[in-house]
mmCIF file of C-alpha atoms in Angstrom:
data_model
loop_
_atom_site.group_PDB
_atom_site.id
_atom_site.type_symbol
_atom_site.label_atom_id
_atom_site.label_comp_id
_atom_site.label_asym_id
_atom_site.label_seq_id
_atom_site.Cartn_x
_atom_site.Cartn_y
_atom_site.Cartn_z
ATOM 1 C CA UNK A 706 -79.625 12.323 75.195
ATOM 2 C CA UNK A 707 -82.475 13.558 72.990
ATOM 3 C CA UNK A 708 -85.735 14.634 74.638
ATOM 4 C CA UNK A 709 -89.011 12.805 73.924
ATOM 5 C CA UNK A 710 -90.219 15.821 71.929
ATOM 6 C CA UNK A 711 -87.070 15.781 69.798
ATOM 7 C CA UNK A 712 -87.359 12.031 69.313
ATOM 8 C CA UNK A 713 -90.985 12.377 68.208
ATOM 9 C CA UNK A 714 -89.943 14.967 65.652
ATOM 10 C CA UNK A 715 -87.175 12.659 64.489
ATOM 11 C CA UNK A 716 -89.600 9.762 64.066
ATOM 12 C CA UNK A 717 -91.754 11.927 61.799
ATOM 13 C CA UNK A 718 -88.723 12.351 59.557
ATOM 14 C CA UNK A 719 -88.000 8.649 59.103
ATOM 15 C CA UNK A 720 -88.614 7.199 55.664
ATOM 16 C CA UNK A 721 -91.326 4.533 55.324
ATOM 17 C CA UNK A 722 -90.374 3.283 51.857
ATOM 18 C CA UNK A 723 -87.057 2.144 50.456
ATOM 19 C CA UNK A 724 -85.646 4.419 47.779
ATOM 20 C CA UNK A 725 -83.256 2.963 45.228
ATOM 21 C CA UNK A 726 -80.386 4.784 43.532
ATOM 22 C CA UNK A 727 -79.095 4.133 40.007
ATOM 23 C CA UNK A 728 -76.160 5.681 38.162
ATOM 24 C CA UNK A 729 -76.739 7.505 34.880
ATOM 25 C CA UNK A 730 -74.675 9.550 32.445
ATOM 26 C CA UNK A 731 -74.865 13.233 33.242
ATOM 27 C CA UNK A 732 -74.577 16.730 31.941
ATOM 28 C CA UNK A 733 -71.780 17.745 34.325
ATOM 29 C CA UNK A 734 -73.084 21.328 34.540
ATOM 30 C CA UNK A 735 -76.188 20.070 36.378
ATOM 31 C CA UNK A 736 -73.939 18.566 39.029
ATOM 32 C CA UNK A 737 -73.003 21.972 40.495
ATOM 33 C CA UNK A 738 -73.953 22.966 44.018
ATOM 34 C CA UNK A 739 -76.952 25.110 43.148
ATOM 35 C CA UNK A 740 -78.806 22.093 41.735
ATOM 36 C CA UNK A 741 -78.357 20.104 45.002
ATOM 37 C CA UNK A 742 -77.317 16.944 43.148
ATOM 38 C CA UNK A 743 -76.949 13.342 44.213
ATOM 39 C CA UNK A 744 -73.978 11.980 42.327
ATOM 40 C CA UNK A 745 -71.033 9.603 42.151
ATOM 41 C CA UNK A 746 -67.447 10.602 41.420
ATOM 42 C CA UNK A 747 -65.877 13.808 40.184
ATOM 43 C CA UNK A 748 -65.454 16.546 42.782
ATOM 44 C CA UNK A 749 -67.945 17.115 45.596
ATOM 45 C CA UNK A 750 -70.667 19.656 44.888
ATOM 46 C CA UNK A 751 -70.453 21.157 48.369
ATOM 47 C CA UNK A 752 -73.713 22.145 50.045
ATOM 48 C CA UNK A 753 -72.416 24.666 52.567
ATOM 49 C CA UNK A 754 -69.931 26.724 50.552
ATOM 50 C CA UNK A 755 -68.054 28.399 53.394
ATOM 51 C CA UNK A 756 -66.165 26.943 55.037
ATOM 52 C CA UNK A 757 -65.687 23.718 53.083
ATOM 53 C CA UNK A 758 -63.780 20.903 54.801
ATOM 54 C CA UNK A 759 -60.008 21.013 55.067
ATOM 55 C CA UNK A 760 -57.864 17.983 54.264
ATOM 56 C CA UNK A 761 -57.544 17.096 57.958
ATOM 57 C CA UNK A 762 -61.270 16.313 58.177
ATOM 58 C CA UNK A 763 -61.233 13.756 55.355
ATOM 59 C CA UNK A 764 -57.762 12.248 55.594
ATOM 60 C CA UNK A 765 -57.464 8.467 55.750
ATOM 61 C CA UNK A 766 -57.365 7.205 59.337
ATOM 62 C CA UNK A 767 -54.898 4.478 58.344
ATOM 63 C CA UNK A 768 -52.232 6.096 56.147
ATOM 64 C CA UNK A 769 -52.979 9.748 56.902
ATOM 65 C CA UNK A 770 -53.107 10.536 53.186
ATOM 66 C CA UNK A 771 -55.861 12.307 51.228
ATOM 67 C CA UNK A 772 -59.074 10.466 50.423
ATOM 68 C CA UNK A 773 -61.005 10.629 47.160
ATOM 69 C CA UNK A 774 -64.613 11.726 46.812
ATOM 70 C CA UNK A 775 -66.837 8.688 46.219
ATOM 71 C CA UNK A 776 -70.417 9.989 46.238
ATOM 72 C CA UNK A 777 -72.977 12.340 47.758
ATOM 73 C CA UNK A 778 -76.666 11.856 48.534
ATOM 74 C CA UNK A 779 -79.066 14.790 48.769
ATOM 75 C CA UNK A 780 -81.335 13.864 51.688
ATOM 76 C CA UNK A 781 -83.395 16.811 53.026
ATOM 77 C CA UNK A 782 -85.590 16.333 56.096
ATOM 78 C CA UNK A 783 -88.771 18.009 57.374
ATOM 79 C CA UNK A 784 -87.292 20.582 59.730
ATOM 80 C CA UNK A 785 -86.465 24.245 59.240
ATOM 81 C CA UNK A 786 -82.705 23.791 59.475
ATOM 82 C CA UNK A 787 -82.569 20.680 57.264
ATOM 83 C CA UNK A 788 -84.416 22.043 54.225
ATOM 84 C CA UNK A 789 -81.223 21.249 52.308
ATOM 85 C CA UNK A 790 -79.139 18.329 53.518
ATOM 86 C CA UNK A 791 -76.406 16.251 51.856
ATOM 87 C CA UNK A 792 -74.287 13.286 52.972
ATOM 88 C CA UNK A 793 -70.791 12.969 51.447
ATOM 89 C CA UNK A 794 -68.595 9.840 51.318
ATOM 90 C CA UNK A 795 -64.825 9.814 50.724
ATOM 91 C CA UNK A 796 -62.465 6.848 50.452
ATOM 92 C CA UNK A 797 -58.766 6.076 50.379
ATOM 93 C CA UNK A 798 -58.128 3.214 47.961
ATOM 94 C CA UNK A 799 -54.487 2.563 48.734
ATOM 95 C CA UNK A 800 -54.019 -1.220 48.719
ATOM 96 C CA UNK A 801 -52.622 -1.234 52.250
ATOM 97 C CA UNK A 802 -55.658 0.681 53.592
ATOM 98 C CA UNK A 803 -58.352 -1.580 52.133
ATOM 99 C CA UNK A 804 -58.924 -3.907 55.095
ATOM 100 C CA UNK A 805 -61.488 -6.699 55.130
ATOM 101 C CA UNK A 806 -64.583 -5.511 57.040
ATOM 102 C CA UNK A 807 -62.638 -2.346 57.879
ATOM 103 C CA UNK A 808 -64.055 1.144 57.369
ATOM 104 C CA UNK A 809 -61.133 3.258 58.605
ATOM 105 C CA UNK A 810 -60.285 4.273 55.018
ATOM 106 C CA UNK A 811 -63.756 5.846 54.568
ATOM 107 C CA UNK A 812 -64.976 9.253 55.732
ATOM 108 C CA UNK A 813 -68.600 10.447 55.882
ATOM 109 C CA UNK A 814 -69.623 14.092 56.279
ATOM 110 C CA UNK A 815 -73.028 15.710 56.809
ATOM 111 C CA UNK A 816 -73.950 19.230 55.720
ATOM 112 C CA UNK A 817 -77.333 20.961 56.054
ATOM 113 C CA UNK A 818 -78.853 24.396 55.540
ATOM 114 C CA UNK A 819 -82.142 26.162 56.156
ATOM 115 C CA UNK A 820 -84.244 27.330 53.217
ATOM 116 C CA UNK A 821 -83.103 30.867 53.944
ATOM 117 C CA UNK A 822 -79.303 30.807 53.822
ATOM 118 C CA UNK A 823 -76.427 32.948 52.571
ATOM 119 C CA UNK A 824 -75.522 30.738 49.601
ATOM 120 C CA UNK A 825 -78.659 29.977 47.597
ATOM 121 C CA UNK A 826 -81.839 31.733 46.562
ATOM 122 C CA UNK A 827 -85.103 30.537 48.082
ATOM 123 C CA UNK A 828 -86.441 30.261 44.526
ATOM 124 C CA UNK A 829 -85.833 27.142 42.396
ATOM 125 C CA UNK A 830 -82.442 27.286 40.650
ATOM 126 C CA UNK A 831 -82.204 28.799 37.179
ATOM 127 C CA UNK A 832 -81.551 25.962 34.759
ATOM 128 C CA UNK A 833 -80.215 28.279 32.048
ATOM 129 C CA UNK A 834 -76.854 26.612 31.552
ATOM 130 C CA UNK A 835 -75.761 29.305 29.104
ATOM 131 C CA UNK A 836 -75.627 31.990 31.784
ATOM 132 C CA UNK A 837 -72.239 33.392 32.816
ATOM 133 C CA UNK A 838 -70.412 31.137 35.225
ATOM 134 C CA UNK A 839 -69.994 33.749 37.933
ATOM 135 C CA UNK A 840 -70.671 33.452 41.643
ATOM 136 C CA UNK A 841 -74.169 34.878 41.380
ATOM 137 C CA UNK A 842 -75.400 32.321 38.854
ATOM 138 C CA UNK A 843 -73.191 29.353 39.802
ATOM 139 C CA UNK A 844 -72.329 29.641 43.503
ATOM 140 C CA UNK A 845 -69.265 27.556 44.218
ATOM 141 C CA UNK A 846 -66.946 27.019 47.162
ATOM 142 C CA UNK A 847 -64.145 28.782 45.262
ATOM 143 C CA UNK A 848 -66.238 31.962 45.388
ATOM 144 C CA UNK A 849 -65.435 32.041 49.122
ATOM 145 C CA UNK A 850 -62.031 30.373 49.514
ATOM 146 C CA UNK A 851 -59.278 28.627 47.576
ATOM 147 C CA UNK A 852 -60.016 24.975 46.834
ATOM 148 C CA UNK A 853 -57.858 22.118 45.601
ATOM 149 C CA UNK A 854 -57.899 21.721 41.822
ATOM 150 C CA UNK A 855 -57.740 17.944 42.254
ATOM 151 C CA UNK A 856 -60.392 17.201 44.888
ATOM 152 C CA UNK A 857 -62.227 20.434 45.789
ATOM 153 C CA UNK A 858 -61.084 20.474 49.455
ATOM 154 C CA UNK A 859 -60.165 23.782 51.092
ATOM 155 C CA UNK A 860 -56.580 24.639 50.155
ATOM 156 C CA UNK A 861 -53.718 26.716 51.471
ATOM 157 C CA UNK A 862 -50.956 25.683 49.033
ATOM 158 C CA UNK A 863 -50.508 26.840 45.450
ATOM 159 C CA UNK A 864 -48.162 26.212 42.563
ATOM 160 C CA UNK A 865 -45.078 28.389 43.016
ATOM 161 C CA UNK A 866 -44.716 28.816 39.248
ATOM 162 C CA UNK A 867 -48.186 29.775 37.945
ATOM 163 C CA UNK A 868 -49.442 30.990 41.356
ATOM 164 C CA UNK A 869 -53.018 30.246 40.262
ATOM 165 C CA UNK A 870 -53.514 26.538 40.932
ATOM 166 C CA UNK A 871 -54.285 25.484 44.505
ATOM 167 C CA UNK A 872 -53.831 22.175 46.331
ATOM 168 C CA UNK A 873 -54.968 20.798 49.668
ATOM 169 C CA UNK A 874 -51.836 18.697 50.197
ATOM 170 C CA UNK A 875 -48.424 18.173 48.665
ATOM 171 C CA UNK A 876 -49.589 14.690 47.652
ATOM 172 C CA UNK A 877 -52.238 16.136 45.344
ATOM 173 C CA UNK A 878 -49.816 18.749 44.005
ATOM 174 C CA UNK A 879 -47.327 16.012 43.118
ATOM 175 C CA UNK A 880 -50.000 13.827 41.542
ATOM 176 C CA UNK A 881 -51.421 16.713 39.509
ATOM 177 C CA UNK A 882 -47.953 17.772 38.317
ATOM 178 C CA UNK A 883 -47.371 14.307 36.878
ATOM 179 C CA UNK A 884 -50.902 14.002 35.513
ATOM 180 C CA UNK A 885 -51.311 17.352 33.710
ATOM 181 C CA UNK A 886 -50.073 20.462 35.490
ATOM 182 C CA UNK A 887 -46.498 20.169 34.186
ATOM 183 C CA UNK A 888 -47.942 20.497 30.683
ATOM 184 C CA UNK A 889 -50.465 23.254 31.506
ATOM 185 C CA UNK A 890 -48.615 25.367 34.069
ATOM 186 C CA UNK A 891 -47.242 28.011 31.643
ATOM 187 C CA UNK A 892 -50.591 28.318 29.884
ATOM 188 C CA UNK A 893 -52.387 28.872 33.198
ATOM 189 C CA UNK A 894 -49.793 31.438 34.299
ATOM 190 C CA UNK A 895 -50.408 33.489 31.136
ATOM 191 C CA UNK A 896 -54.181 33.584 31.467
ATOM 192 C CA UNK A 897 -55.400 37.140 31.890
ATOM 193 C CA UNK A 898 -58.928 36.421 33.144
ATOM 194 C CA UNK A 899 -60.267 34.701 36.227
ATOM 195 C CA UNK A 900 -62.835 32.540 34.417
ATOM 196 C CA UNK A 901 -63.709 29.518 36.490
ATOM 197 C CA UNK A 902 -62.561 26.216 35.083
ATOM 198 C CA UNK A 903 -65.282 23.599 34.832
ATOM 199 C CA UNK A 904 -66.190 20.807 37.220
ATOM 200 C CA UNK A 905 -65.940 17.899 34.796
ATOM 201 C CA UNK A 906 -63.586 16.251 37.249
ATOM 202 C CA UNK A 907 -59.915 15.473 37.449
ATOM 203 C CA UNK A 908 -58.362 12.384 35.916
ATOM 204 C CA UNK A 909 -57.247 11.233 39.357
ATOM 205 C CA UNK A 910 -60.878 11.023 40.518
ATOM 206 C CA UNK A 911 -63.668 8.523 39.939
ATOM 207 C CA UNK A 912 -65.722 8.971 36.787
ATOM 208 C CA UNK A 913 -68.719 11.199 37.446
ATOM 209 C CA UNK A 914 -72.306 9.939 37.250
ATOM 210 C CA UNK A 915 -75.672 11.301 38.246
ATOM 211 C CA UNK A 916 -77.401 9.319 40.989
ATOM 212 C CA UNK A 917 -81.078 8.897 40.134
ATOM 213 C CA UNK A 918 -83.307 7.968 43.090
ATOM 214 C CA UNK A 919 -86.776 6.410 42.932
ATOM 215 C CA UNK A 920 -89.044 4.438 45.241
ATOM 216 C CA UNK A 921 -88.671 0.670 45.256
ATOM 217 C CA UNK A 922 -91.582 -1.210 43.703
ATOM 218 C CA UNK A 923 -93.597 -2.831 46.507
ATOM 219 C CA UNK A 924 -94.798 -5.615 44.210
ATOM 220 C CA UNK A 925 -91.471 -6.873 42.966
ATOM 221 C CA UNK A 926 -93.197 -9.767 41.180
ATOM 222 C CA UNK A 927 -95.120 -7.387 38.897
ATOM 223 C CA UNK A 928 -91.858 -5.621 38.161
ATOM 224 C CA UNK A 929 -90.320 -8.940 37.118
ATOM 225 C CA UNK A 930 -93.259 -9.813 34.863
ATOM 226 C CA UNK A 931 -92.731 -6.623 32.862
ATOM 227 C CA UNK A 932 -89.346 -7.929 31.722
ATOM 228 C CA UNK A 933 -88.615 -10.673 29.242
ATOM 229 C CA UNK A 934 -86.717 -13.790 30.264
ATOM 230 C CA UNK A 935 -83.738 -12.579 28.235
ATOM 231 C CA UNK A 936 -83.740 -9.190 29.975
ATOM 232 C CA UNK A 937 -83.976 -10.797 33.411
ATOM 233 C CA UNK A 938 -81.137 -13.191 32.586
ATOM 234 C CA UNK A 939 -78.886 -10.352 31.417
ATOM 235 C CA UNK A 940 -79.611 -8.378 34.580
ATOM 236 C CA UNK A 941 -79.012 -11.499 36.648
ATOM 237 C CA UNK A 942 -75.583 -11.966 35.052
ATOM 238 C CA UNK A 943 -74.777 -8.305 35.748
ATOM 239 C CA UNK A 944 -75.828 -8.723 39.366
ATOM 240 C CA UNK A 945 -73.719 -11.846 39.797
ATOM 241 C CA UNK A 946 -70.728 -10.068 38.292
ATOM 242 C CA UNK A 947 -71.218 -7.205 40.729
ATOM 243 C CA UNK A 948 -71.417 -9.627 43.627
ATOM 244 C CA UNK A 949 -68.222 -11.328 42.416
ATOM 245 C CA UNK A 950 -69.811 -14.778 42.159
ATOM 246 C CA UNK A 951 -67.533 -17.090 40.194
ATOM 247 C CA UNK A 952 -68.740 -19.715 37.756
ATOM 248 C CA UNK A 953 -71.103 -19.660 34.799
ATOM 249 C CA UNK A 954 -74.837 -19.074 34.841
ATOM 250 C CA UNK A 955 -76.913 -21.624 32.950
ATOM 251 C CA UNK A 956 -79.025 -19.624 30.484
ATOM 252 C CA UNK A 957 -81.503 -22.473 30.222
ATOM 253 C CA UNK A 958 -82.096 -22.579 33.975
ATOM 254 C CA UNK A 959 -85.470 -21.542 35.332
ATOM 255 C CA UNK A 960 -85.269 -18.051 36.783
ATOM 256 C CA UNK A 961 -87.954 -18.173 39.474
ATOM 257 C CA UNK A 962 -88.120 -16.516 42.866
ATOM 258 C CA UNK A 963 -88.894 -19.788 44.623
ATOM 259 C CA UNK A 964 -85.557 -21.221 43.449
ATOM 260 C CA UNK A 965 -83.789 -18.988 45.924
ATOM 261 C CA UNK A 966 -86.052 -20.122 48.752
ATOM 262 C CA UNK A 967 -85.399 -23.762 47.925
ATOM 263 C CA UNK A 968 -81.661 -23.170 47.659
ATOM 264 C CA UNK A 969 -81.602 -21.843 51.226
ATOM 265 C CA UNK A 970 -82.843 -25.135 52.677
ATOM 266 C CA UNK A 971 -80.151 -26.744 54.794
ATOM 267 C CA UNK A 972 -77.711 -23.883 54.240
ATOM 268 C CA UNK A 973 -75.836 -21.952 56.915
ATOM 269 C CA UNK A 974 -77.136 -18.713 58.419
ATOM 270 C CA UNK A 975 -74.619 -16.837 56.308
ATOM 271 C CA UNK A 976 -75.844 -18.523 53.128
ATOM 272 C CA UNK A 977 -79.383 -17.501 54.025
ATOM 273 C CA UNK A 978 -78.352 -13.870 54.527
ATOM 274 C CA UNK A 979 -76.657 -13.822 51.163
ATOM 275 C CA UNK A 980 -79.559 -15.519 49.387
ATOM 276 C CA UNK A 981 -82.007 -13.084 50.977
ATOM 277 C CA UNK A 982 -79.772 -10.214 49.816
ATOM 278 C CA UNK A 983 -79.646 -11.603 46.288
ATOM 279 C CA UNK A 984 -83.386 -12.252 46.225
ATOM 280 C CA UNK A 985 -84.195 -8.721 47.422
ATOM 281 C CA UNK A 986 -82.131 -6.960 44.786
ATOM 282 C CA UNK A 987 -83.020 -9.327 41.940
ATOM 283 C CA UNK A 988 -85.932 -7.190 40.604
ATOM 284 C CA UNK A 989 -83.562 -4.205 40.227
ATOM 285 C CA UNK A 990 -80.065 -5.701 40.018
ATOM 286 C CA UNK A 991 -78.362 -2.466 38.890
ATOM 287 C CA UNK A 992 -79.225 -0.544 42.067
ATOM 288 C CA UNK A 993 -76.219 1.103 43.703
ATOM 289 C CA UNK A 994 -78.019 2.674 46.684
ATOM 290 C CA UNK A 995 -80.776 1.719 49.135
ATOM 291 C CA UNK A 996 -82.129 4.601 51.240
ATOM 292 C CA UNK A 997 -84.307 3.934 54.294
ATOM 293 C CA UNK A 998 -83.624 6.423 57.089
ATOM 294 C CA UNK A 999 -84.407 4.845 60.445
ATOM 295 C CA UNK A 1000 -84.826 1.384 58.902
ATOM 296 C CA UNK A 1001 -82.574 -1.672 58.787
ATOM 297 C CA UNK A 1002 -79.830 -2.384 56.252
ATOM 298 C CA UNK A 1003 -80.009 -5.290 53.852
ATOM 299 C CA UNK A 1004 -77.053 -7.318 55.122
ATOM 300 C CA UNK A 1005 -74.973 -9.492 52.805
ATOM 301 C CA UNK A 1006 -73.718 -11.759 55.586
ATOM 302 C CA UNK A 1007 -74.554 -13.007 59.070
ATOM 303 C CA UNK A 1008 -71.104 -11.872 60.177
ATOM 304 C CA UNK A 1009 -69.744 -8.440 61.098
ATOM 305 C CA UNK A 1010 -73.034 -6.684 61.760
ATOM 306 C CA UNK A 1011 -72.843 -3.811 64.285
ATOM 307 C CA UNK A 1012 -73.810 -4.739 67.817
ATOM 308 C CA UNK A 1013 -74.783 -2.689 70.854
ATOM 309 C CA UNK A 1014 -72.380 0.226 71.183
ATOM 310 C CA UNK A 1015 -70.601 -0.342 67.861
ATOM 311 C CA UNK A 1016 -72.181 2.750 66.287
ATOM 312 C CA UNK A 1017 -71.027 5.724 68.397
ATOM 313 C CA UNK A 1018 -73.343 8.536 69.405
ATOM 314 C CA UNK A 1019 -73.187 11.872 67.624
ATOM 315 C CA UNK A 1020 -71.104 14.517 69.370
ATOM 316 C CA UNK A 1021 -74.410 16.239 70.264
ATOM 317 C CA UNK A 1022 -75.292 13.205 72.431
ATOM 318 C CA UNK A 1023 -77.989 11.770 70.145
ATOM 319 C CA UNK A 1024 -77.991 8.209 68.865
ATOM 320 C CA UNK A 1025 -77.060 7.567 65.278
ATOM 321 C CA UNK A 1026 -79.519 5.718 63.028
ATOM 322 C CA UNK A 1027 -79.154 3.921 59.717
ATOM 323 C CA UNK A 1028 -79.758 6.210 56.738
ATOM 324 C CA UNK A 1029 -78.647 4.439 53.559
ATOM 325 C CA UNK A 1030 -76.351 1.776 52.170
ATOM 326 C CA UNK A 1031 -74.104 1.682 49.125
ATOM 327 C CA UNK A 1032 -74.426 -1.532 47.145
ATOM 328 C CA UNK A 1033 -71.586 -3.580 45.628
ATOM 329 C CA UNK A 1034 -72.976 -2.930 42.138
ATOM 330 C CA UNK A 1035 -71.373 0.524 42.288
ATOM 331 C CA UNK A 1036 -67.975 -1.151 41.962
ATOM 332 C CA UNK A 1037 -68.863 -2.000 38.352
ATOM 333 C CA UNK A 1038 -68.722 1.731 37.575
ATOM 334 C CA UNK A 1039 -65.470 2.481 39.389
ATOM 335 C CA UNK A 1040 -61.870 1.824 38.432
ATOM 336 C CA UNK A 1041 -61.103 1.221 42.079
ATOM 337 C CA UNK A 1042 -58.205 -1.224 42.200
ATOM 338 C CA UNK A 1043 -58.322 -3.232 45.408
ATOM 339 C CA UNK A 1044 -61.369 -1.358 46.724
ATOM 340 C CA UNK A 1045 -64.142 -3.835 47.519
ATOM 341 C CA UNK A 1046 -67.190 -4.216 49.745
ATOM 342 C CA UNK A 1047 -70.333 -6.234 50.297
ATOM 343 C CA UNK A 1048 -72.248 -3.177 51.493
ATOM 344 C CA UNK A 1049 -71.430 0.231 52.999
ATOM 345 C CA UNK A 1050 -73.954 1.323 55.641
ATOM 346 C CA UNK A 1051 -74.104 4.989 56.638
ATOM 347 C CA UNK A 1052 -75.357 5.993 60.100
ATOM 348 C CA UNK A 1053 -76.200 9.622 60.901
ATOM 349 C CA UNK A 1054 -77.394 11.652 63.875
ATOM 350 C CA UNK A 1055 -81.039 10.781 64.621
ATOM 351 C CA UNK A 1056 -81.743 14.466 65.320
ATOM 352 C CA UNK A 1057 -79.615 15.719 62.414
ATOM 353 C CA UNK A 1058 -78.371 18.264 64.947
ATOM 354 C CA UNK A 1059 -77.819 21.894 64.026
ATOM 355 C CA UNK A 1060 -74.264 22.411 62.745
ATOM 356 C CA UNK A 1061 -74.619 25.814 61.095
ATOM 357 C CA UNK A 1062 -72.457 26.106 57.985
ATOM 358 C CA UNK A 1063 -70.005 23.472 59.201
ATOM 359 C CA UNK A 1064 -69.541 19.829 58.178
ATOM 360 C CA UNK A 1065 -69.920 17.078 60.763
ATOM 361 C CA UNK A 1066 -68.415 13.610 60.541
ATOM 362 C CA UNK A 1067 -70.826 10.667 60.590
ATOM 363 C CA UNK A 1068 -70.254 6.886 60.652
ATOM 364 C CA UNK A 1069 -69.849 4.242 57.964
ATOM 365 C CA UNK A 1070 -69.984 0.487 58.635
ATOM 366 C CA UNK A 1071 -68.444 -1.772 55.983
ATOM 367 C CA UNK A 1072 -69.510 -5.399 55.643
ATOM 368 C CA UNK A 1073 -67.773 -7.734 53.211
ATOM 369 C CA UNK A 1074 -69.054 -10.950 51.703
ATOM 370 C CA UNK A 1075 -68.144 -13.872 53.902
ATOM 371 C CA UNK A 1076 -68.988 -16.972 51.898
ATOM 372 C CA UNK A 1077 -67.778 -15.660 48.544
ATOM 373 C CA UNK A 1078 -64.085 -15.837 47.785
ATOM 374 C CA UNK A 1079 -62.717 -12.373 47.059
ATOM 375 C CA UNK A 1080 -60.667 -11.761 43.935
#
């Protein structure tokens, strides 16, 4: 267990204000590792560049197949060895692996580095995007080892024909062959230079977005007053779509905060949880992330919340604490098939224990909507 001194240090690191995340269109070049991005989709912009995870670390616990990168959150803390720190989430979206209230098809990894490290300069990154894309100006995991062209995971297999394209698993090699490599293989084989291909993402991955993070407005009412009724109604419709609520919304209805309080009267505990959830996100209905390290998640239901012992300790012996949650609104930006959730809550080591250049698995808790019929 952690000592009192360690715990005190940890408490100093906990966030006091909720930070909200929103997706935005991006210049993909700014999503490379040296800019320490928070982002959704595409390939992971690894923090520690050597070694990067192998497929075994992020394989689906249900089917054993490869997962797909969902998002990463840059979340540095106030200690020497967590000057840079990023949390990565991967998911398998095979229909048979998407279980209600089940998180076995998700994987969460933590990576952290000191200010002085072997990969990045201690100076702010050069934002000259016209510089040569070599390992000195654009450090990348492939500068240190072979990585999968599909997902960016460490790779040991390569195409037997062109001998230049690497894959983490035969599954990704087969998928890439059907998607594009059959058409491009000869062209790649005849290339005479080793110029790095870009990181715009592979067609088998989620579309890439930047994740913009800002503090939540404390006075949500003032935030609401800055928007017209029409704007609030449009955002409300978007929120309801994200939350998969069926039925029309009356545009002539009064859109007041007290309506939600009145609606909760006489309802079940689960209804009250959902109404509180809806009320809390109403001022910013497009949020896809809520970050509050050491705080409490905003639950969508009274059911399937973690109890005592449900969140396992870190392998270092420390407790894990809540760090952030992924909101259902993110599903509006993903072509994710049967993938669905009410909220995804990420729990990480309270001490953010020293792991060197390695990646350590953390815990994700998935809660689905209970009183809303799923599509």
